């Protein structure tokens, strides 16, 4: 799995857009970028996954530049309930991947009123 | 929609005792994973099973073992418990067709060793 680097913490206010960037300089050709969200004492929750360009779902958007050495998770108009730890993971998600997730240090997002 | 079920939700054991944690994956998911999360720590991968066969091992102590049964439920057996085993234990399941990294986690079992 490619090593990832993301900010330890971020603060935001309700209604703002939050962008969390993850660096993964050693990403391999068949690696995907996956983001998880974790609330205290709950299991991580899959948010979004992408390979290149932009992916959007009902929760977030994922922006991946052409060189794929970084990615940005964008949360539109955050609320207090978005306060959580966000993990960026990079690895071969398909083609027989064993899939065990290696969680690094996530980004603790604190949303204030 | 059906989610991953774990039991028990809370478990208190004494040192040197044994514990068994159970996991029922989402129907038709072919892969089960176990993770351990200590206080203030990030989740750590322990072991996984694909179609009832052990698929990969992570940082699982030799005192722990796991298996997946014919009905796809999985059990994590922990023996000679130590204080340091106190943690949240998560089970997750996925379908390889949908992508191994899209895992669905259960609510966890909080194990306290006294």
mmCIF file with all atom_site columns, N, CA, C and O in Angstrom, chain A residues 62-104:
data_model
loop_
_atom_site.group_PDB
_atom_site.id
_atom_site.type_symbol
_atom_site.label_atom_id
_atom_site.label_alt_id
_atom_site.label_comp_id
_atom_site.label_asym_id
_atom_site.label_entity_id
_atom_site.label_seq_id
_atom_site.pdbx_PDB_ins_code
_atom_site.Cartn_x
_atom_site.Cartn_y
_atom_site.Cartn_z
_atom_site.occupancy
_atom_site.B_iso_or_equiv
_atom_site.pdbx_formal_charge
_atom_site.auth_seq_id
_atom_site.auth_comp_id
_atom_site.auth_asym_id
_atom_site.auth_atom_id
_atom_site.pdbx_PDB_model_num
ATOM 1   N N  . UNK A 1 62  ? -14.475 13.818  -4.547  1.00 0.00 ? 62  UNK A N  1
ATOM 2   C CA . UNK A 1 62  ? -13.061 13.449  -4.476  1.00 0.00 ? 62  UNK A CA 1
ATOM 3   C C  . UNK A 1 62  ? -12.392 13.970  -5.741  1.00 0.00 ? 62  UNK A C  1
ATOM 4   O O  . UNK A 1 62  ? -12.809 13.615  -6.854  1.00 0.00 ? 62  UNK A O  1
ATOM 5   N N  . UNK A 1 63  ? -11.382 14.809  -5.548  1.00 0.00 ? 63  UNK A N  1
ATOM 6   C CA . UNK A 1 63  ? -10.660 15.396  -6.665  1.00 0.00 ? 63  UNK A CA 1
ATOM 7   C C  . UNK A 1 63  ? -9.272  14.773  -6.740  1.00 0.00 ? 63  UNK A C  1
ATOM 8   O O  . UNK A 1 63  ? -8.526  14.763  -5.752  1.00 0.00 ? 63  UNK A O  1
ATOM 9   N N  . UNK A 1 64  ? -8.922  14.274  -7.912  1.00 0.00 ? 64  UNK A N  1
ATOM 10  C CA . UNK A 1 64  ? -7.631  13.617  -8.100  1.00 0.00 ? 64  UNK A CA 1
ATOM 11  C C  . UNK A 1 64  ? -6.964  14.246  -9.327  1.00 0.00 ? 64  UNK A C  1
ATOM 12  O O  . UNK A 1 64  ? -7.496  14.150  -10.431 1.00 0.00 ? 64  UNK A O  1
ATOM 13  N N  . UNK A 1 65  ? -5.804  14.872  -9.138  1.00 0.00 ? 65  UNK A N  1
ATOM 14  C CA . UNK A 1 65  ? -5.129  15.495  -10.275 1.00 0.00 ? 65  UNK A CA 1
ATOM 15  C C  . UNK A 1 65  ? -4.545  14.445  -11.209 1.00 0.00 ? 65  UNK A C  1
ATOM 16  O O  . UNK A 1 65  ? -4.501  13.260  -10.869 1.00 0.00 ? 65  UNK A O  1
ATOM 17  N N  . UNK A 1 66  ? -4.095  14.887  -12.348 1.00 0.00 ? 66  UNK A N  1
ATOM 18  C CA . UNK A 1 66  ? -3.626  13.966  -13.380 1.00 0.00 ? 66  UNK A CA 1
ATOM 19  C C  . UNK A 1 66  ? -2.452  13.106  -12.912 1.00 0.00 ? 66  UNK A C  1
ATOM 20  O O  . UNK A 1 66  ? -2.367  11.934  -13.266 1.00 0.00 ? 66  UNK A O  1
ATOM 21  N N  . UNK A 1 67  ? -1.557  13.650  -12.086 1.00 0.00 ? 67  UNK A N  1
ATOM 22  C CA . UNK A 1 67  ? -0.409  12.856  -11.650 1.00 0.00 ? 67  UNK A CA 1
ATOM 23  C C  . UNK A 1 67  ? -0.758  11.893  -10.512 1.00 0.00 ? 67  UNK A C  1
ATOM 24  O O  . UNK A 1 67  ? 0.054   11.047  -10.151 1.00 0.00 ? 67  UNK A O  1
ATOM 25  N N  . UNK A 1 68  ? -1.938  12.027  -9.938  1.00 0.00 ? 68  UNK A N  1
ATOM 26  C CA . UNK A 1 68  ? -2.477  11.140  -8.885  1.00 0.00 ? 68  UNK A CA 1
ATOM 27  C C  . UNK A 1 68  ? -1.607  11.094  -7.640  1.00 0.00 ? 68  UNK A C  1
ATOM 28  O O  . UNK A 1 68  ? -1.769  10.197  -6.819  1.00 0.00 ? 68  UNK A O  1
ATOM 29  N N  . UNK A 1 69  ? -0.722  12.019  -7.456  1.00 0.00 ? 69  UNK A N  1
ATOM 30  C CA . UNK A 1 69  ? 0.144   11.982  -6.274  1.00 0.00 ? 69  UNK A CA 1
ATOM 31  C C  . UNK A 1 69  ? -0.522  12.601  -5.052  1.00 0.00 ? 69  UNK A C  1
ATOM 32  O O  . UNK A 1 69  ? 0.053   12.628  -3.957  1.00 0.00 ? 69  UNK A O  1
ATOM 33  N N  . UNK A 1 70  ? -1.701  13.124  -5.223  1.00 0.00 ? 70  UNK A N  1
ATOM 34  C CA . UNK A 1 70  ? -2.459  13.651  -4.098  1.00 0.00 ? 70  UNK A CA 1
ATOM 35  C C  . UNK A 1 70  ? -3.935  13.530  -4.424  1.00 0.00 ? 70  UNK A C  1
ATOM 36  O O  . UNK A 1 70  ? -4.306  13.239  -5.580  1.00 0.00 ? 70  UNK A O  1
ATOM 37  N N  . UNK A 1 71  ? -4.762  13.743  -3.430  1.00 0.00 ? 71  UNK A N  1
ATOM 38  C CA . UNK A 1 71  ? -6.206  13.760  -3.658  1.00 0.00 ? 71  UNK A CA 1
ATOM 39  C C  . UNK A 1 71  ? -6.828  14.669  -2.609  1.00 0.00 ? 71  UNK A C  1
ATOM 40  O O  . UNK A 1 71  ? -6.239  14.901  -1.541  1.00 0.00 ? 71  UNK A O  1
ATOM 41  N N  . UNK A 1 72  ? -8.000  15.195  -2.926  1.00 0.00 ? 72  UNK A N  1
ATOM 42  C CA . UNK A 1 72  ? -8.679  16.090  -2.000  1.00 0.00 ? 72  UNK A CA 1
ATOM 43  C C  . UNK A 1 72  ? -10.112 15.638  -1.800  1.00 0.00 ? 72  UNK A C  1
ATOM 44  O O  . UNK A 1 72  ? -10.873 15.507  -2.766  1.00 0.00 ? 72  UNK A O  1
ATOM 45  N N  . UNK A 1 73  ? -10.440 15.385  -0.546  1.00 0.00 ? 73  UNK A N  1
ATOM 46  C CA . UNK A 1 73  ? -11.812 15.073  -0.172  1.00 0.00 ? 73  UNK A CA 1
ATOM 47  C C  . UNK A 1 73  ? -12.513 16.381  0.129   1.00 0.00 ? 73  UNK A C  1
ATOM 48  O O  . UNK A 1 73  ? -12.041 17.175  0.938   1.00 0.00 ? 73  UNK A O  1
ATOM 49  N N  . UNK A 1 74  ? -13.627 16.615  -0.523  1.00 0.00 ? 74  UNK A N  1
ATOM 50  C CA . UNK A 1 74  ? -14.365 17.850  -0.323  1.00 0.00 ? 74  UNK A CA 1
ATOM 51  C C  . UNK A 1 74  ? -15.724 17.546  0.291   1.00 0.00 ? 74  UNK A C  1
ATOM 52  O O  . UNK A 1 74  ? -16.505 16.760  -0.263  1.00 0.00 ? 74  UNK A O  1
ATOM 53  N N  . UNK A 1 75  ? -15.991 18.174  1.432   1.00 0.00 ? 75  UNK A N  1
ATOM 54  C CA . UNK A 1 75  ? -17.272 18.017  2.122   1.00 0.00 ? 75  UNK A CA 1
ATOM 55  C C  . UNK A 1 75  ? -18.027 19.340  2.010   1.00 0.00 ? 75  UNK A C  1
ATOM 56  O O  . UNK A 1 75  ? -17.591 20.349  2.564   1.00 0.00 ? 75  UNK A O  1
ATOM 57  N N  . UNK A 1 76  ? -19.130 19.357  1.300   1.00 0.00 ? 76  UNK A N  1
ATOM 58  C CA . UNK A 1 76  ? -19.848 20.620  1.105   1.00 0.00 ? 76  UNK A CA 1
ATOM 59  C C  . UNK A 1 76  ? -20.689 20.979  2.330   1.00 0.00 ? 76  UNK A C  1
ATOM 60  O O  . UNK A 1 76  ? -21.335 20.101  2.911   1.00 0.00 ? 76  UNK A O  1
ATOM 61  N N  . UNK A 1 77  ? -20.654 22.208  2.727   1.00 0.00 ? 77  UNK A N  1
ATOM 62  C CA . UNK A 1 77  ? -21.551 22.716  3.777   1.00 0.00 ? 77  UNK A CA 1
ATOM 63  C C  . UNK A 1 77  ? -21.602 21.768  4.982   1.00 0.00 ? 77  UNK A C  1
ATOM 64  O O  . UNK A 1 77  ? -22.620 21.128  5.267   1.00 0.00 ? 77  UNK A O  1
ATOM 65  N N  . UNK A 1 78  ? -20.495 21.678  5.684   1.00 0.00 ? 78  UNK A N  1
ATOM 66  C CA . UNK A 1 78  ? -20.418 20.749  6.813   1.00 0.00 ? 78  UNK A CA 1
ATOM 67  C C  . UNK A 1 78  ? -21.347 21.176  7.941   1.00 0.00 ? 78  UNK A C  1
ATOM 68  O O  . UNK A 1 78  ? -21.681 22.352  8.108   1.00 0.00 ? 78  UNK A O  1
ATOM 69  N N  . UNK A 1 79  ? -21.739 20.187  8.721   1.00 0.00 ? 79  UNK A N  1
ATOM 70  C CA . UNK A 1 79  ? -22.540 20.414  9.914   1.00 0.00 ? 79  UNK A CA 1
ATOM 71  C C  . UNK A 1 79  ? -21.788 19.833  11.111  1.00 0.00 ? 79  UNK A C  1
ATOM 72  O O  . UNK A 1 79  ? -20.765 19.168  10.947  1.00 0.00 ? 79  UNK A O  1
ATOM 73  N N  . UNK A 1 80  ? -22.340 20.078  12.297  1.00 0.00 ? 80  UNK A N  1
ATOM 74  C CA . UNK A 1 80  ? -21.697 19.570  13.512  1.00 0.00 ? 80  UNK A CA 1
ATOM 75  C C  . UNK A 1 80  ? -21.514 18.054  13.449  1.00 0.00 ? 80  UNK A C  1
ATOM 76  O O  . UNK A 1 80  ? -20.544 17.510  13.977  1.00 0.00 ? 80  UNK A O  1
ATOM 77  N N  . UNK A 1 81  ? -22.436 17.380  12.789  1.00 0.00 ? 81  UNK A N  1
ATOM 78  C CA . UNK A 1 81  ? -22.389 15.916  12.715  1.00 0.00 ? 81  UNK A CA 1
ATOM 79  C C  . UNK A 1 81  ? -21.283 15.399  11.805  1.00 0.00 ? 81  UNK A C  1
ATOM 80  O O  . UNK A 1 81  ? -21.062 14.187  11.735  1.00 0.00 ? 81  UNK A O  1
ATOM 81  N N  . UNK A 1 82  ? -20.601 16.274  11.117  1.00 0.00 ? 82  UNK A N  1
ATOM 82  C CA . UNK A 1 82  ? -19.466 15.847  10.289  1.00 0.00 ? 82  UNK A CA 1
ATOM 83  C C  . UNK A 1 82  ? -18.170 15.810  11.091  1.00 0.00 ? 82  UNK A C  1
ATOM 84  O O  . UNK A 1 82  ? -17.116 15.442  10.545  1.00 0.00 ? 82  UNK A O  1
ATOM 85  N N  . UNK A 1 83  ? -18.224 16.188  12.345  1.00 0.00 ? 83  UNK A N  1
ATOM 86  C CA . UNK A 1 83  ? -17.058 16.095  13.220  1.00 0.00 ? 83  UNK A CA 1
ATOM 87  C C  . UNK A 1 83  ? -16.686 14.629  13.370  1.00 0.00 ? 83  UNK A C  1
ATOM 88  O O  . UNK A 1 83  ? -17.471 13.826  13.859  1.00 0.00 ? 83  UNK A O  1
ATOM 89  N N  . UNK A 1 84  ? -15.495 14.294  12.903  1.00 0.00 ? 84  UNK A N  1
ATOM 90  C CA . UNK A 1 84  ? -15.074 12.890  12.848  1.00 0.00 ? 84  UNK A CA 1
ATOM 91  C C  . UNK A 1 84  ? -13.613 12.845  12.419  1.00 0.00 ? 84  UNK A C  1
ATOM 92  O O  . UNK A 1 84  ? -12.997 13.874  12.133  1.00 0.00 ? 84  UNK A O  1
ATOM 93  N N  . UNK A 1 85  ? -13.081 11.629  12.376  1.00 0.00 ? 85  UNK A N  1
ATOM 94  C CA . UNK A 1 85  ? -11.744 11.413  11.821  1.00 0.00 ? 85  UNK A CA 1
ATOM 95  C C  . UNK A 1 85  ? -11.908 10.887  10.395  1.00 0.00 ? 85  UNK A C  1
ATOM 96  O O  . UNK A 1 85  ? -12.737 10.001  10.146  1.00 0.00 ? 85  UNK A O  1
ATOM 97  N N  . UNK A 1 86  ? -11.152 11.452  9.489   1.00 0.00 ? 86  UNK A N  1
ATOM 98  C CA . UNK A 1 86  ? -11.228 11.077  8.078   1.00 0.00 ? 86  UNK A CA 1
ATOM 99  C C  . UNK A 1 86  ? -9.904  10.430  7.661   1.00 0.00 ? 86  UNK A C  1
ATOM 100 O O  . UNK A 1 86  ? -8.843  11.003  7.844   1.00 0.00 ? 86  UNK A O  1
ATOM 101 N N  . UNK A 1 87  ? -10.016 9.227   7.097   1.00 0.00 ? 87  UNK A N  1
ATOM 102 C CA . UNK A 1 87  ? -8.833  8.472   6.695   1.00 0.00 ? 87  UNK A CA 1
ATOM 103 C C  . UNK A 1 87  ? -8.743  8.370   5.171   1.00 0.00 ? 87  UNK A C  1
ATOM 104 O O  . UNK A 1 87  ? -9.740  8.071   4.502   1.00 0.00 ? 87  UNK A O  1
ATOM 105 N N  . UNK A 1 88  ? -7.556  8.576   4.669   1.00 0.00 ? 88  UNK A N  1
ATOM 106 C CA . UNK A 1 88  ? -7.264  8.401   3.250   1.00 0.00 ? 88  UNK A CA 1
ATOM 107 C C  . UNK A 1 88  ? -6.460  7.105   3.105   1.00 0.00 ? 88  UNK A C  1
ATOM 108 O O  . UNK A 1 88  ? -5.473  6.905   3.813   1.00 0.00 ? 88  UNK A O  1
ATOM 109 N N  . UNK A 1 89  ? -6.892  6.222   2.230   1.00 0.00 ? 89  UNK A N  1
ATOM 110 C CA . UNK A 1 89  ? -6.178  4.964   2.007   1.00 0.00 ? 89  UNK A CA 1
ATOM 111 C C  . UNK A 1 89  ? -5.951  4.788   0.516   1.00 0.00 ? 89  UNK A C  1
ATOM 112 O O  . UNK A 1 89  ? -6.805  5.135   -0.288  1.00 0.00 ? 89  UNK A O  1
ATOM 113 N N  . UNK A 1 90  ? -4.813  4.225   0.184   1.00 0.00 ? 90  UNK A N  1
ATOM 114 C CA . UNK A 1 90  ? -4.453  4.026   -1.217  1.00 0.00 ? 90  UNK A CA 1
ATOM 115 C C  . UNK A 1 90  ? -3.990  2.590   -1.412  1.00 0.00 ? 90  UNK A C  1
ATOM 116 O O  . UNK A 1 90  ? -3.129  2.101   -0.684  1.00 0.00 ? 90  UNK A O  1
ATOM 117 N N  . UNK A 1 91  ? -4.557  1.908   -2.384  1.00 0.00 ? 91  UNK A N  1
ATOM 118 C CA . UNK A 1 91  ? -4.144  0.544   -2.662  1.00 0.00 ? 91  UNK A CA 1
ATOM 119 C C  . UNK A 1 91  ? -4.953  -0.043  -3.801  1.00 0.00 ? 91  UNK A C  1
ATOM 120 O O  . UNK A 1 91  ? -5.916  0.552   -4.287  1.00 0.00 ? 91  UNK A O  1
ATOM 121 N N  . UNK A 1 92  ? -4.548  -1.244  -4.197  1.00 0.00 ? 92  UNK A N  1
ATOM 122 C CA . UNK A 1 92  ? -5.216  -1.937  -5.302  1.00 0.00 ? 92  UNK A CA 1
ATOM 123 C C  . UNK A 1 92  ? -6.536  -2.504  -4.799  1.00 0.00 ? 92  UNK A C  1
ATOM 124 O O  . UNK A 1 92  ? -6.565  -3.516  -4.113  1.00 0.00 ? 92  UNK A O  1
ATOM 125 N N  . UNK A 1 93  ? -7.607  -1.856  -5.147  1.00 0.00 ? 93  UNK A N  1
ATOM 126 C CA . UNK A 1 93  ? -8.912  -2.241  -4.615  1.00 0.00 ? 93  UNK A CA 1
ATOM 127 C C  . UNK A 1 93  ? -9.575  -3.355  -5.415  1.00 0.00 ? 93  UNK A C  1
ATOM 128 O O  . UNK A 1 93  ? -10.529 -3.963  -4.952  1.00 0.00 ? 93  UNK A O  1
ATOM 129 N N  . UNK A 1 94  ? -9.072  -3.622  -6.615  1.00 0.00 ? 94  UNK A N  1
ATOM 130 C CA . UNK A 1 94  ? -9.701  -4.615  -7.470  1.00 0.00 ? 94  UNK A CA 1
ATOM 131 C C  . UNK A 1 94  ? -8.678  -5.628  -7.954  1.00 0.00 ? 94  UNK A C  1
ATOM 132 O O  . UNK A 1 94  ? -7.507  -5.558  -7.631  1.00 0.00 ? 94  UNK A O  1
ATOM 133 N N  . UNK A 1 95  ? -9.149  -6.579  -8.704  1.00 0.00 ? 95  UNK A N  1
ATOM 134 C CA . UNK A 1 95  ? -8.234  -7.547  -9.306  1.00 0.00 ? 95  UNK A CA 1
ATOM 135 C C  . UNK A 1 95  ? -7.677  -8.534  -8.314  1.00 0.00 ? 95  UNK A C  1
ATOM 136 O O  . UNK A 1 95  ? -6.512  -8.877  -8.357  1.00 0.00 ? 95  UNK A O  1
ATOM 137 N N  . UNK A 1 96  ? -8.539  -8.990  -7.407  1.00 0.00 ? 96  UNK A N  1
ATOM 138 C CA . UNK A 1 96  ? -8.072  -9.994  -6.465  1.00 0.00 ? 96  UNK A CA 1
ATOM 139 C C  . UNK A 1 96  ? -7.371  -9.441  -5.256  1.00 0.00 ? 96  UNK A C  1
ATOM 140 O O  . UNK A 1 96  ? -6.758  -10.173 -4.487  1.00 0.00 ? 96  UNK A O  1
ATOM 141 N N  . UNK A 1 97  ? -7.485  -8.128  -5.049  1.00 0.00 ? 97  UNK A N  1
ATOM 142 C CA . UNK A 1 97  ? -6.848  -7.535  -3.865  1.00 0.00 ? 97  UNK A CA 1
ATOM 143 C C  . UNK A 1 97  ? -7.390  -8.169  -2.592  1.00 0.00 ? 97  UNK A C  1
ATOM 144 O O  . UNK A 1 97  ? -8.579  -8.438  -2.482  1.00 0.00 ? 97  UNK A O  1
ATOM 145 N N  . UNK A 1 98  ? -6.500  -8.401  -1.639  1.00 0.00 ? 98  UNK A N  1
ATOM 146 C CA . UNK A 1 98  ? -6.950  -8.958  -0.375  1.00 0.00 ? 98  UNK A CA 1
ATOM 147 C C  . UNK A 1 98  ? -7.707  -7.926  0.442   1.00 0.00 ? 98  UNK A C  1
ATOM 148 O O  . UNK A 1 98  ? -8.498  -8.286  1.300   1.00 0.00 ? 98  UNK A O  1
ATOM 149 N N  . UNK A 1 99  ? -7.443  -6.657  0.189   1.00 0.00 ? 99  UNK A N  1
ATOM 150 C CA . UNK A 1 99  ? -8.292  -5.613  0.723   1.00 0.00 ? 99  UNK A CA 1
ATOM 151 C C  . UNK A 1 99  ? -8.086  -5.189  2.148   1.00 0.00 ? 99  UNK A C  1
ATOM 152 O O  . UNK A 1 99  ? -8.804  -4.322  2.621   1.00 0.00 ? 99  UNK A O  1
ATOM 153 N N  . UNK A 1 100 ? -7.140  -5.814  2.873   1.00 0.00 ? 100 UNK A N  1
ATOM 154 C CA . UNK A 1 100 ? -7.003  -5.390  4.265   1.00 0.00 ? 100 UNK A CA 1
ATOM 155 C C  . UNK A 1 100 ? -6.573  -3.926  4.299   1.00 0.00 ? 100 UNK A C  1
ATOM 156 O O  . UNK A 1 100 ? -5.605  -3.525  3.672   1.00 0.00 ? 100 UNK A O  1
ATOM 157 N N  . UNK A 1 101 ? -7.355  -3.145  5.029   1.00 0.00 ? 101 UNK A N  1
ATOM 158 C CA . UNK A 1 101 ? -7.122  -1.714  5.094   1.00 0.00 ? 101 UNK A CA 1
ATOM 159 C C  . UNK A 1 101 ? -6.021  -1.400  6.098   1.00 0.00 ? 101 UNK A C  1
ATOM 160 O O  . UNK A 1 101 ? -6.048  -1.883  7.226   1.00 0.00 ? 101 UNK A O  1
ATOM 161 N N  . UNK A 1 102 ? -5.062  -0.612  5.665   1.00 0.00 ? 102 UNK A N  1
ATOM 162 C CA . UNK A 1 102 ? -3.998  -0.170  6.552   1.00 0.00 ? 102 UNK A CA 1
ATOM 163 C C  . UNK A 1 102 ? -4.261  1.300   6.860   1.00 0.00 ? 102 UNK A C  1
ATOM 164 O O  . UNK A 1 102 ? -4.007  2.182   6.027   1.00 0.00 ? 102 UNK A O  1
ATOM 165 N N  . UNK A 1 103 ? -4.788  1.547   8.039   1.00 0.00 ? 103 UNK A N  1
ATOM 166 C CA . UNK A 1 103 ? -5.127  2.906   8.431   1.00 0.00 ? 103 UNK A CA 1
ATOM 167 C C  . UNK A 1 103 ? -3.888  3.620   8.949   1.00 0.00 ? 103 UNK A C  1
ATOM 168 O O  . UNK A 1 103 ? -3.213  3.128   9.838   1.00 0.00 ? 103 UNK A O  1
ATOM 169 N N  . UNK A 1 104 ? -3.632  4.798   8.373   1.00 0.00 ? 104 UNK A N  1
ATOM 170 C CA . UNK A 1 104 ? -2.578  5.650   8.911   1.00 0.00 ? 104 UNK A CA 1
ATOM 171 C C  . UNK A 1 104 ? -3.206  6.642   9.863   1.00 0.00 ? 104 UNK A C  1
ATOM 172 O O  . UNK A 1 104 ? -4.301  6.433   10.369  1.00 0.00 ? 104 UNK A O  1
#
